[in-house]
PDB file of N, CA and C in Angstrom:
ATOM      1  N   ALA A  27     -58.111 -55.351  61.934  1.00 66.00           N
ATOM      2  CA  ALA A  27     -59.219 -55.320  63.322  1.00 66.00           C
ATOM      3  C   ALA A  27     -58.616 -57.113  64.097  1.00 66.00           C
ATOM      4  N   LEU A  28     -58.443 -58.044  63.968  1.00 68.00           N
ATOM      5  CA  LEU A  28     -57.439 -58.939  64.743  1.00 68.00           C
ATOM      6  C   LEU A  28     -56.614 -57.891  65.778  1.00 68.00           C
ATOM      7  N   LYS A  29     -55.355 -57.461  65.239  1.00 70.00           N
ATOM      8  CA  LYS A  29     -54.905 -56.396  65.674  1.00 70.00           C
ATOM      9  C   LYS A  29     -55.477 -55.772  66.770  1.00 70.00           C
ATOM     10  N   HIS A  30     -56.375 -55.762  66.672  1.00 72.00           N
ATOM     11  CA  HIS A  30     -57.176 -54.303  67.867  1.00 72.00           C
ATOM     12  C   HIS A  30     -57.330 -55.667  68.328  1.00 72.00           C
ATOM     13  N   LEU A  31     -58.412 -56.652  68.470  1.00 70.00           N
ATOM     14  CA  LEU A  31     -59.258 -57.345  69.453  1.00 70.00           C
ATOM     15  C   LEU A  31     -57.737 -57.912  70.529  1.00 70.00           C
ATOM     16  N   ARG A  32     -56.712 -58.585  69.528  1.00 68.00           N
ATOM     17  CA  ARG A  32     -55.275 -58.927  70.345  1.00 68.00           C
ATOM     18  C   ARG A  32     -54.876 -58.123  71.495  1.00 68.00           C
ATOM     19  N   HIS A  33     -55.351 -56.547  70.697  1.00 70.00           N
ATOM     20  CA  HIS A  33     -54.330 -55.376  71.527  1.00 70.00           C
ATOM     21  C   HIS A  33     -55.346 -55.533  72.810  1.00 70.00           C
ATOM     22  N   LEU A  34     -56.867 -55.723  72.981  1.00 74.00           N
ATOM     23  CA  LEU A  34     -57.650 -55.511  74.360  1.00 74.00           C
ATOM     24  C   LEU A  34     -57.502 -56.465  74.695  1.00 74.00           C
ATOM     25  N   LYS A  35     -56.446 -57.150  74.664  1.00 75.00           N
ATOM     26  CA  LYS A  35     -56.258 -58.736  75.416  1.00 75.00           C
ATOM     27  C   LYS A  35     -57.178 -59.826  75.508  1.00 75.00           C
ATOM     28  N   HIS A  36     -58.110 -59.684  74.302  1.00 75.00           N
ATOM     29  CA  HIS A  36     -58.830 -61.157  74.206  1.00 75.00           C
ATOM     30  C   HIS A  36     -57.753 -61.878  73.295  1.00 75.00           C
ATOM     31  N   GLU A  37     -58.413 -63.211  73.907  1.00 81.00           N
ATOM     32  CA  GLU A  37     -57.659 -64.849  73.257  1.00 81.00           C
ATOM     33  C   GLU A  37     -58.064 -64.973  72.231  1.00 81.00           C
ATOM     34  N   MET A  38     -57.259 -64.939  70.844  1.00 85.00           N
ATOM     35  CA  MET A  38     -57.686 -65.042  69.871  1.00 85.00           C
ATOM     36  C   MET A  38     -57.595 -66.414  68.996  1.00 85.00           C
ATOM     37  N   LEU A  39     -58.179 -66.495  68.822  1.00 87.00           N
ATOM     38  CA  LEU A  39     -58.344 -68.393  67.778  1.00 87.00           C
ATOM     39  C   LEU A  39     -58.752 -67.603  66.269  1.00 87.00           C
ATOM     40  N   VAL A  40     -58.187 -68.536  65.303  1.00 91.00           N
ATOM     41  CA  VAL A  40     -58.400 -67.800  63.956  1.00 91.00           C
ATOM     42  C   VAL A  40     -58.752 -69.662  62.912  1.00 91.00           C
ATOM     43  N   PHE A  41     -60.139 -69.831  62.957  1.00 91.00           N
ATOM     44  CA  PHE A  41     -59.901 -71.267  62.500  1.00 91.00           C
ATOM     45  C   PHE A  41     -60.497 -71.123  61.278  1.00 91.00           C
ATOM     46  N   HIS A  42     -59.870 -71.057  60.266  1.00 93.00           N
ATOM     47  CA  HIS A  42     -59.453 -70.985  58.431  1.00 93.00           C
ATOM     48  C   HIS A  42     -60.225 -72.206  57.965  1.00 93.00           C
ATOM     49  N   VAL A  43     -61.621 -71.955  57.653  1.00 93.00           N
ATOM     50  CA  VAL A  43     -62.195 -73.196  56.666  1.00 93.00           C
ATOM     51  C   VAL A  43     -62.099 -73.256  55.292  1.00 93.00           C
ATOM     52  N   LEU A  44     -61.565 -74.198  54.792  1.00 93.00           N
ATOM     53  CA  LEU A  44     -61.348 -73.923  53.126  1.00 93.00           C
ATOM     54  C   LEU A  44     -61.998 -75.100  52.328  1.00 93.00           C
ATOM     55  N   ASP A  45     -62.822 -75.070  51.509  1.00 91.00           N
ATOM     56  CA  ASP A  45     -63.188 -75.982  50.543  1.00 91.00           C
ATOM     57  C   ASP A  45     -61.857 -76.900  49.756  1.00 91.00           C
ATOM     58  N   PRO A  46     -61.173 -78.201  49.878  1.00 90.00           N
ATOM     59  CA  PRO A  46     -59.911 -78.819  49.548  1.00 90.00           C
ATOM     60  C   PRO A  46     -59.554 -77.884  47.670  1.00 90.00           C
ATOM     61  N   ASP A  47     -61.230 -77.726  47.333  1.00 87.00           N
ATOM     62  CA  ASP A  47     -60.579 -77.381  45.873  1.00 87.00           C
ATOM     63  C   ASP A  47     -60.261 -75.797  46.145  1.00 87.00           C
ATOM     64  N   GLU A  48     -60.861 -75.230  47.025  1.00 85.00           N
ATOM     65  CA  GLU A  48     -60.344 -73.920  46.979  1.00 85.00           C
ATOM     66  C   GLU A  48     -59.203 -73.488  46.532  1.00 85.00           C
ATOM     67  N   LYS A  49     -58.203 -74.451  47.419  1.00 84.00           N
ATOM     68  CA  LYS A  49     -56.785 -74.714  47.142  1.00 84.00           C
ATOM     69  C   LYS A  49     -55.880 -75.258  45.558  1.00 84.00           C
ATOM     70  N   ARG A  50     -56.986 -76.177  45.629  1.00 84.00           N
ATOM     71  CA  ARG A  50     -56.693 -76.812  43.815  1.00 84.00           C
ATOM     72  C   ARG A  50     -56.869 -76.272  42.947  1.00 84.00           C
ATOM     73  N   LEU A  51     -58.123 -75.535  43.265  1.00 84.00           N
ATOM     74  CA  LEU A  51     -58.975 -75.378  41.952  1.00 84.00           C
ATOM     75  C   LEU A  51     -58.881 -76.226  40.013  1.00 84.00           C
ATOM     76  N   PRO A  52     -58.824 -77.531  40.795  1.00 83.00           N
ATOM     77  CA  PRO A  52     -58.957 -78.564  39.698  1.00 83.00           C
ATOM     78  C   PRO A  52     -59.601 -77.813  38.472  1.00 83.00           C
ATOM     79  N   VAL A  53     -59.091 -77.423  37.635  1.00 83.00           N
ATOM     80  CA  VAL A  53     -59.513 -77.282  36.101  1.00 83.00           C
ATOM     81  C   VAL A  53     -58.669 -77.844  35.335  1.00 83.00           C
ATOM     82  N   ASP A  54     -59.203 -78.710  34.494  1.00 80.00           N
ATOM     83  CA  ASP A  54     -58.667 -79.841  33.364  1.00 80.00           C
ATOM     84  C   ASP A  54     -58.586 -78.835  32.280  1.00 80.00           C
ATOM     85  N   GLY A  55     -59.272 -77.991  31.608  1.00 83.00           N
ATOM     86  CA  GLY A  55     -59.146 -77.604  30.311  1.00 83.00           C
ATOM     87  C   GLY A  55     -59.926 -75.853  30.520  1.00 83.00           C
ATOM     88  N   PRO A  56     -60.038 -75.170  29.318  1.00 91.00           N
ATOM     89  CA  PRO A  56     -60.917 -73.836  29.585  1.00 91.00           C
ATOM     90  C   PRO A  56     -62.425 -74.161  30.296  1.00 91.00           C
ATOM     91  N   GLY A  57     -62.677 -73.064  31.081  1.00 89.00           N
ATOM     92  CA  GLY A  57     -64.294 -73.175  31.624  1.00 89.00           C
ATOM     93  C   GLY A  57     -64.633 -71.834  32.306  1.00 89.00           C
ATOM     94  N   VAL A  58     -65.513 -72.231  32.731  1.00 90.00           N
ATOM     95  CA  VAL A  58     -65.912 -70.404  33.299  1.00 90.00           C
ATOM     96  C   VAL A  58     -66.632 -71.395  34.986  1.00 90.00           C
ATOM     97  N   LEU A  59     -65.769 -70.161  35.985  1.00 86.00           N
ATOM     98  CA  LEU A  59     -66.022 -70.766  37.689  1.00 86.00           C
ATOM     99  C   LEU A  59     -66.662 -69.606  37.905  1.00 86.00           C
ATOM    100  N   VAL A  60     -67.763 -69.932  38.556  1.00 88.00           N
ATOM    101  CA  VAL A  60     -68.504 -68.881  39.294  1.00 88.00           C
ATOM    102  C   VAL A  60     -68.492 -68.187  40.587  1.00 88.00           C
ATOM    103  N   ASP A  61     -68.829 -67.078  41.210  1.00 86.00           N
ATOM    104  CA  ASP A  61     -67.944 -66.830  42.590  1.00 86.00           C
ATOM    105  C   ASP A  61     -69.347 -67.278  43.264  1.00 86.00           C
ATOM    106  N   ALA A  62     -69.198 -68.137  44.421  1.00 84.00           N
ATOM    107  CA  ALA A  62     -70.773 -68.867  45.189  1.00 84.00           C
ATOM    108  C   ALA A  62     -71.212 -67.376  45.787  1.00 84.00           C
ATOM    109  N   GLU A  63     -69.987 -66.688  46.453  1.00 89.00           N
ATOM    110  CA  GLU A  63     -70.724 -65.268  47.065  1.00 89.00           C
ATOM    111  C   GLU A  63     -71.291 -64.202  46.255  1.00 89.00           C
ATOM    112  N   THR A  64     -70.328 -63.651  44.900  1.00 94.00           N
ATOM    113  CA  THR A  64     -71.000 -62.477  44.096  1.00 94.00           C
ATOM    114  C   THR A  64     -71.703 -62.784  42.951  1.00 94.00           C
ATOM    115  N   GLY A  65     -71.173 -64.583  42.571  1.00 94.00           N
ATOM    116  CA  GLY A  65     -72.766 -64.179  41.304  1.00 94.00           C
ATOM    117  C   GLY A  65     -71.615 -64.235  40.283  1.00 94.00           C
ATOM    118  N   GLU A  66     -70.041 -63.683  40.311  1.00 96.00           N
ATOM    119  CA  GLU A  66     -69.075 -62.761  39.102  1.00 96.00           C
ATOM    120  C   GLU A  66     -68.875 -64.373  39.011  1.00 96.00           C
ATOM    121  N   GLU A  67     -68.917 -64.476  37.112  1.00 95.00           N
ATOM    122  CA  GLU A  67     -68.080 -65.327  36.773  1.00 95.00           C
ATOM    123  C   GLU A  67     -66.549 -64.965  35.777  1.00 95.00           C
ATOM    124  N   PHE A  68     -66.046 -66.665  36.266  1.00 90.00           N
ATOM    125  CA  PHE A  68     -64.841 -66.167  35.789  1.00 90.00           C
ATOM    126  C   PHE A  68     -63.732 -67.447  34.377  1.00 90.00           C
ATOM    127  N   GLU A  69     -63.791 -66.781  33.402  1.00 91.00           N
ATOM    128  CA  GLU A  69     -63.311 -67.586  32.634  1.00 91.00           C
ATOM    129  C   GLU A  69     -61.528 -68.378  33.769  1.00 91.00           C
ATOM    130  N   VAL A  70     -61.592 -69.443  32.937  1.00 91.00           N
ATOM    131  CA  VAL A  70     -60.393 -69.708  33.627  1.00 91.00           C
ATOM    132  C   VAL A  70     -59.704 -71.296  32.481  1.00 91.00           C
ATOM    133  N   ASP A  71     -58.847 -71.260  32.259  1.00 91.00           N
ATOM    134  CA  ASP A  71     -57.861 -72.567  32.072  1.00 91.00           C
ATOM    135  C   ASP A  71     -56.952 -72.702  32.497  1.00 91.00           C
ATOM    136  N   ALA A  72     -56.108 -73.822  32.406  1.00 86.00           N
ATOM    137  CA  ALA A  72     -55.325 -74.615  33.016  1.00 86.00           C
ATOM    138  C   ALA A  72     -53.921 -73.190  33.556  1.00 86.00           C
ATOM    139  N   LEU A  73     -53.270 -72.561  32.703  1.00 88.00           N
ATOM    140  CA  LEU A  73     -52.579 -71.514  32.829  1.00 88.00           C
ATOM    141  C   LEU A  73     -52.960 -70.731  33.846  1.00 88.00           C
ATOM    142  N   SER A  74     -54.418 -70.211  33.877  1.00 88.00           N
ATOM    143  CA  SER A  74     -54.923 -69.027  34.942  1.00 88.00           C
ATOM    144  C   SER A  74     -55.172 -69.852  36.158  1.00 88.00           C
ATOM    145  N   ALA A  75     -55.230 -71.145  36.297  1.00 88.00           N
ATOM    146  CA  ALA A  75     -55.376 -71.759  37.823  1.00 88.00           C
ATOM    147  C   ALA A  75     -54.624 -71.910  38.032  1.00 88.00           C
ATOM    148  N   GLY A  76     -53.146 -72.388  37.828  1.00 89.00           N
ATOM    149  CA  GLY A  76     -52.013 -72.297  38.128  1.00 89.00           C
ATOM    150  C   GLY A  76     -51.314 -70.807  38.658  1.00 89.00           C
ATOM    151  N   GLY A  77     -51.735 -69.894  38.253  1.00 90.00           N
ATOM    152  CA  GLY A  77     -51.794 -68.724  39.035  1.00 90.00           C
ATOM    153  C   GLY A  77     -52.609 -67.890  40.080  1.00 90.00           C
ATOM    154  N   TYR A  78     -53.575 -69.006  39.911  1.00 89.00           N
ATOM    155  CA  TYR A  78     -54.742 -68.836  41.027  1.00 89.00           C
ATOM    156  C   TYR A  78     -54.380 -69.813  42.088  1.00 89.00           C
ATOM    157  N   ARG A  79     -53.531 -71.172  42.244  1.00 90.00           N
ATOM    158  CA  ARG A  79     -52.856 -71.984  43.253  1.00 90.00           C
ATOM    159  C   ARG A  79     -52.083 -70.984  44.004  1.00 90.00           C
ATOM    160  N   ARG A  80     -51.254 -70.580  43.244  1.00 93.00           N
ATOM    161  CA  ARG A  80     -49.729 -69.941  43.708  1.00 93.00           C
ATOM    162  C   ARG A  80     -50.306 -68.731  44.539  1.00 93.00           C
ATOM    163  N   ALA A  81     -50.964 -67.510  43.730  1.00 92.00           N
ATOM    164  CA  ALA A  81     -51.480 -66.555  44.827  1.00 92.00           C
ATOM    165  C   ALA A  81     -52.221 -66.607  46.441  1.00 92.00           C
ATOM    166  N   ALA A  82     -53.578 -68.437  45.722  1.00 92.00           N
ATOM    167  CA  ALA A  82     -54.138 -68.976  47.034  1.00 92.00           C
ATOM    168  C   ALA A  82     -53.268 -69.049  48.170  1.00 92.00           C
ATOM    169  N   GLU A  83     -51.902 -70.060  47.792  1.00 94.00           N
ATOM    170  CA  GLU A  83     -51.245 -70.323  48.973  1.00 94.00           C
ATOM    171  C   GLU A  83     -50.410 -69.640  49.286  1.00 94.00           C
ATOM    172  N   ARG A  84     -49.750 -68.218  48.537  1.00 96.00           N
ATOM    173  CA  ARG A  84     -49.008 -67.112  48.961  1.00 96.00           C
ATOM    174  C   ARG A  84     -50.482 -66.149  50.493  1.00 96.00           C
ATOM    175  N   TRP A  85     -51.767 -66.205  49.806  1.00 94.00           N
ATOM    176  CA  TRP A  85     -52.325 -65.348  50.746  1.00 94.00           C
ATOM    177  C   TRP A  85     -52.753 -66.000  52.493  1.00 94.00           C
ATOM    178  N   ILE A  86     -52.454 -67.108  51.788  1.00 95.00           N
ATOM    179  CA  ILE A  86     -53.387 -68.652  53.302  1.00 95.00           C
ATOM    180  C   ILE A  86     -51.391 -68.907  53.928  1.00 95.00           C
ATOM    181  N   GLU A  87     -50.474 -68.373  53.252  1.00 96.00           N
ATOM    182  CA  GLU A  87     -49.230 -68.195  53.946  1.00 96.00           C
ATOM    183  C   GLU A  87     -49.436 -67.174  55.133  1.00 96.00           C
ATOM    184  N   TRP A  88     -49.569 -66.052  54.308  1.00 96.00           N
ATOM    185  CA  TRP A  88     -49.360 -64.618  54.601  1.00 96.00           C
ATOM    186  C   TRP A  88     -50.072 -64.476  55.797  1.00 96.00           C
ATOM    187  N   LEU A  89     -51.335 -65.151  55.717  1.00 94.00           N
ATOM    188  CA  LEU A  89     -52.492 -64.806  57.103  1.00 94.00           C
ATOM    189  C   LEU A  89     -52.004 -65.463  58.241  1.00 94.00           C
ATOM    190  N   GLY A  90     -51.292 -66.950  57.670  1.00 95.00           N
ATOM    191  CA  GLY A  90     -50.935 -67.669  58.794  1.00 95.00           C
ATOM    192  C   GLY A  90     -50.092 -66.815  59.746  1.00 95.00           C
ATOM    193  N   ARG A  91     -49.336 -66.074  58.634  1.00 95.00           N
ATOM    194  CA  ARG A  91     -47.629 -65.632  59.245  1.00 95.00           C
ATOM    195  C   ARG A  91     -48.060 -64.022  60.215  1.00 95.00           C
ATOM    196  N   GLU A  92     -49.570 -63.688  59.984  1.00 92.00           N
ATOM    197  CA  GLU A  92     -50.139 -62.364  60.611  1.00 92.00           C
ATOM    198  C   GLU A  92     -50.224 -62.708  61.985  1.00 92.00           C
ATOM    199  N   CYS A  93     -50.975 -64.030  61.724  1.00 92.00           N
ATOM    200  CA  CYS A  93     -51.885 -64.193  63.017  1.00 92.00           C
ATOM    201  C   CYS A  93     -51.079 -64.929  63.819  1.00 92.00           C
ATOM    202  N   ARG A  94     -49.804 -65.790  63.695  1.00 91.00           N
ATOM    203  CA  ARG A  94     -48.679 -65.590  64.387  1.00 91.00           C
ATOM    204  C   ARG A  94     -47.934 -64.501  65.051  1.00 91.00           C
ATOM    205  N   ARG A  95     -47.697 -63.492  64.187  1.00 90.00           N
ATOM    206  CA  ARG A  95     -47.205 -62.161  64.094  1.00 90.00           C
ATOM    207  C   ARG A  95     -47.892 -62.022  65.213  1.00 90.00           C
ATOM    208  N   HIS A  96     -49.230 -62.003  65.751  1.00 87.00           N
ATOM    209  CA  HIS A  96     -50.185 -60.999  66.472  1.00 87.00           C
ATOM    210  C   HIS A  96     -50.953 -61.857  67.554  1.00 87.00           C
ATOM    211  N   LEU A  97     -49.805 -62.993  67.138  1.00 87.00           N
ATOM    212  CA  LEU A  97     -49.994 -64.297  68.778  1.00 87.00           C
ATOM    213  C   LEU A  97     -51.643 -64.412  68.992  1.00 87.00           C
ATOM    214  N   ILE A  98     -51.931 -64.598  68.089  1.00 89.00           N
ATOM    215  CA  ILE A  98     -53.280 -65.401  67.568  1.00 89.00           C
ATOM    216  C   ILE A  98     -53.248 -66.463  66.992  1.00 89.00           C
ATOM    217  N   ASP A  99     -53.491 -67.699  67.383  1.00 90.00           N
ATOM    218  CA  ASP A  99     -53.926 -69.049  67.034  1.00 90.00           C
ATOM    219  C   ASP A  99     -54.226 -69.399  65.927  1.00 90.00           C
ATOM    220  N   TYR A 100     -53.529 -69.901  64.956  1.00 93.00           N
ATOM    221  CA  TYR A 100     -53.827 -70.677  63.494  1.00 93.00           C
ATOM    222  C   TYR A 100     -54.125 -71.368  63.504  1.00 93.00           C
ATOM    223  N   GLN A 101     -55.528 -72.299  63.023  1.00 92.00           N
ATOM    224  CA  GLN A 101     -55.642 -73.004  61.948  1.00 92.00           C
ATOM    225  C   GLN A 101     -56.838 -73.587  61.256  1.00 92.00           C
ATOM    226  N   GLN A 102     -55.924 -74.206  60.585  1.00 92.00           N
ATOM    227  CA  GLN A 102     -56.650 -74.258  59.027  1.00 92.00           C
ATOM    228  C   GLN A 102     -57.149 -75.513  58.985  1.00 92.00           C
ATOM    229  N   LEU A 103     -58.625 -75.836  58.485  1.00 91.00           N
ATOM    230  CA  LEU A 103     -59.410 -76.943  58.430  1.00 91.00           C
ATOM    231  C   LEU A 103     -60.136 -76.696  57.337  1.00 91.00           C
ATOM    232  N   GLY A 104     -60.345 -78.136  56.611  1.00 91.00           N
ATOM    233  CA  GLY A 104     -60.778 -78.536  55.402  1.00 91.00           C
ATOM    234  C   GLY A 104     -62.240 -78.390  55.914  1.00 91.00           C
ATOM    235  N   THR A 105     -62.876 -78.553  55.068  1.00 93.00           N
ATOM    236  CA  THR A 105     -64.469 -78.964  54.688  1.00 93.00           C
ATOM    237  C   THR A 105     -64.751 -80.341  54.660  1.00 93.00           C
ATOM    238  N   ASP A 106     -63.521 -80.965  54.346  1.00 92.00           N
ATOM    239  CA  ASP A 106     -63.747 -82.688  54.042  1.00 92.00           C
ATOM    240  C   ASP A 106     -63.287 -83.155  55.762  1.00 92.00           C
ATOM    241  N   THR A 107     -62.893 -81.957  56.488  1.00 88.00           N
ATOM    242  CA  THR A 107     -63.308 -82.963  57.482  1.00 88.00           C
ATOM    243  C   THR A 107     -64.129 -82.515  58.938  1.00 88.00           C
ATOM    244  N   PRO A 108     -65.182 -83.436  59.344  1.00 91.00           N
ATOM    245  CA  PRO A 108     -66.060 -82.488  59.964  1.00 91.00           C
ATOM    246  C   PRO A 108     -65.160 -81.855  60.862  1.00 91.00           C
ATOM    247  N   PHE A 109     -66.005 -81.068  61.287  1.00 88.00           N
ATOM    248  CA  PHE A 109     -65.600 -79.926  62.609  1.00 88.00           C
ATOM    249  C   PHE A 109     -65.448 -80.326  63.712  1.00 88.00           C
ATOM    250  N   ASP A 110     -66.635 -81.319  64.481  1.00 90.00           N
ATOM    251  CA  ASP A 110     -66.338 -81.790  65.808  1.00 90.00           C
ATOM    252  C   ASP A 110     -64.898 -82.617  66.035  1.00 90.00           C
ATOM    253  N   ARG A 111     -64.620 -83.280  65.122  1.00 90.00           N
ATOM    254  CA  ARG A 111     -63.129 -83.599  64.738  1.00 90.00           C
ATOM    255  C   ARG A 111     -61.999 -82.724  65.324  1.00 90.00           C
ATOM    256  N   ALA A 112     -62.169 -81.715  63.856  1.00 86.00           N
ATOM    257  CA  ALA A 112     -60.967 -80.770  63.850  1.00 86.00           C
ATOM    258  C   ALA A 112     -60.863 -79.986  65.388  1.00 86.00           C
ATOM    259  N   LEU A 113     -62.103 -79.993  65.853  1.00 88.00           N
ATOM    260  CA  LEU A 113     -62.236 -78.951  67.416  1.00 88.00           C
ATOM    261  C   LEU A 113     -61.328 -79.722  68.335  1.00 88.00           C
ATOM    262  N   LEU A 114     -61.938 -81.105  68.379  1.00 90.00           N
ATOM    263  CA  LEU A 114     -61.123 -81.771  69.414  1.00 90.00           C
ATOM    264  C   LEU A 114     -59.179 -81.931  69.236  1.00 90.00           C
ATOM    265  N   ARG A 115     -59.141 -82.237  68.531  1.00 88.00           N
ATOM    266  CA  ARG A 115     -57.430 -82.171  68.043  1.00 88.00           C
ATOM    267  C   ARG A 115     -57.309 -80.870  68.245  1.00 88.00           C
ATOM    268  N   TYR A 116     -57.544 -80.115  67.680  1.00 87.00           N
ATOM    269  CA  TYR A 116     -56.991 -78.553  68.013  1.00 87.00           C
ATOM    270  C   TYR A 116     -57.090 -78.680  69.998  1.00 87.00           C
ATOM    271  N   LEU A 117     -57.925 -78.898  70.513  1.00 89.00           N
ATOM    272  CA  LEU A 117     -58.145 -79.308  72.142  1.00 89.00           C
ATOM    273  C   LEU A 117     -57.583 -79.579  72.532  1.00 89.00           C
ATOM    274  N   HIS A 118     -57.266 -81.336  72.253  1.00 90.00           N
ATOM    275  CA  HIS A 118     -56.062 -81.605  72.903  1.00 90.00           C
ATOM    276  C   HIS A 118     -54.346 -81.317  72.494  1.00 90.00           C
ATOM    277  N   LYS A 119     -54.665 -80.998  71.258  1.00 86.00           N
ATOM    278  CA  LYS A 119     -53.114 -80.051  71.784  1.00 86.00           C
ATOM    279  C   LYS A 119     -52.761 -79.327  72.560  1.00 86.00           C
ATOM    280  N   ARG A 120     -53.529 -77.989  72.692  1.00 83.00           N
ATOM    281  CA  ARG A 120     -53.881 -77.085  73.585  1.00 83.00           C
ATOM    282  C   ARG A 120     -53.531 -77.278  74.384  1.00 83.00           C
ATOM    283  N   GLU A 121     -54.441 -78.361  74.888  1.00 86.00           N
ATOM    284  CA  GLU A 121     -54.217 -79.400  76.963  1.00 86.00           C
ATOM    285  C   GLU A 121     -52.618 -79.868  77.178  1.00 86.00           C
ATOM    286  N   ARG A 122     -52.185 -80.748  76.001  1.00 86.00           N
ATOM    287  CA  ARG A 122     -50.912 -80.991  75.548  1.00 86.00           C
ATOM    288  C   ARG A 122     -49.668 -79.712  76.014  1.00 86.00           C
ATOM    289  N   LEU A 123     -49.984 -78.727  75.295  1.00 78.00           N
ATOM    290  CA  LEU A 123     -49.203 -77.510  75.343  1.00 78.00           C
ATOM    291  C   LEU A 123     -48.928 -76.746  76.668  1.00 78.00           C
ATOM    292  N   GLY A 124     -49.985 -77.258  77.168  1.00 69.00           N
ATOM    293  CA  GLY A 124     -50.465 -75.960  78.910  1.00 69.00           C
ATOM    294  C   GLY A 124     -51.011 -75.188  78.692  1.00 69.00           C
TER     295      GLY A 124
END
């Protein structure tokens, strides 16, 4: 879908907003996680959390590469950073680059 919009000469920007826990998945021992979107429950332990972290990092890297490959600006933002601050930082960076 992003490739199609870029092909139509739209300027594209992806703000990928992640909660830091989505990347870290802090798990000390066995437990159950609930998907906030679907309500599906997942049993986790330290081993499965490690696998999740590696898979999440690979997916985030892939998304960034795909965006760059299609000349789409990709910015990763954390929910722990106020959006207005992140947006201003991005706009200043863009202004410096011309």
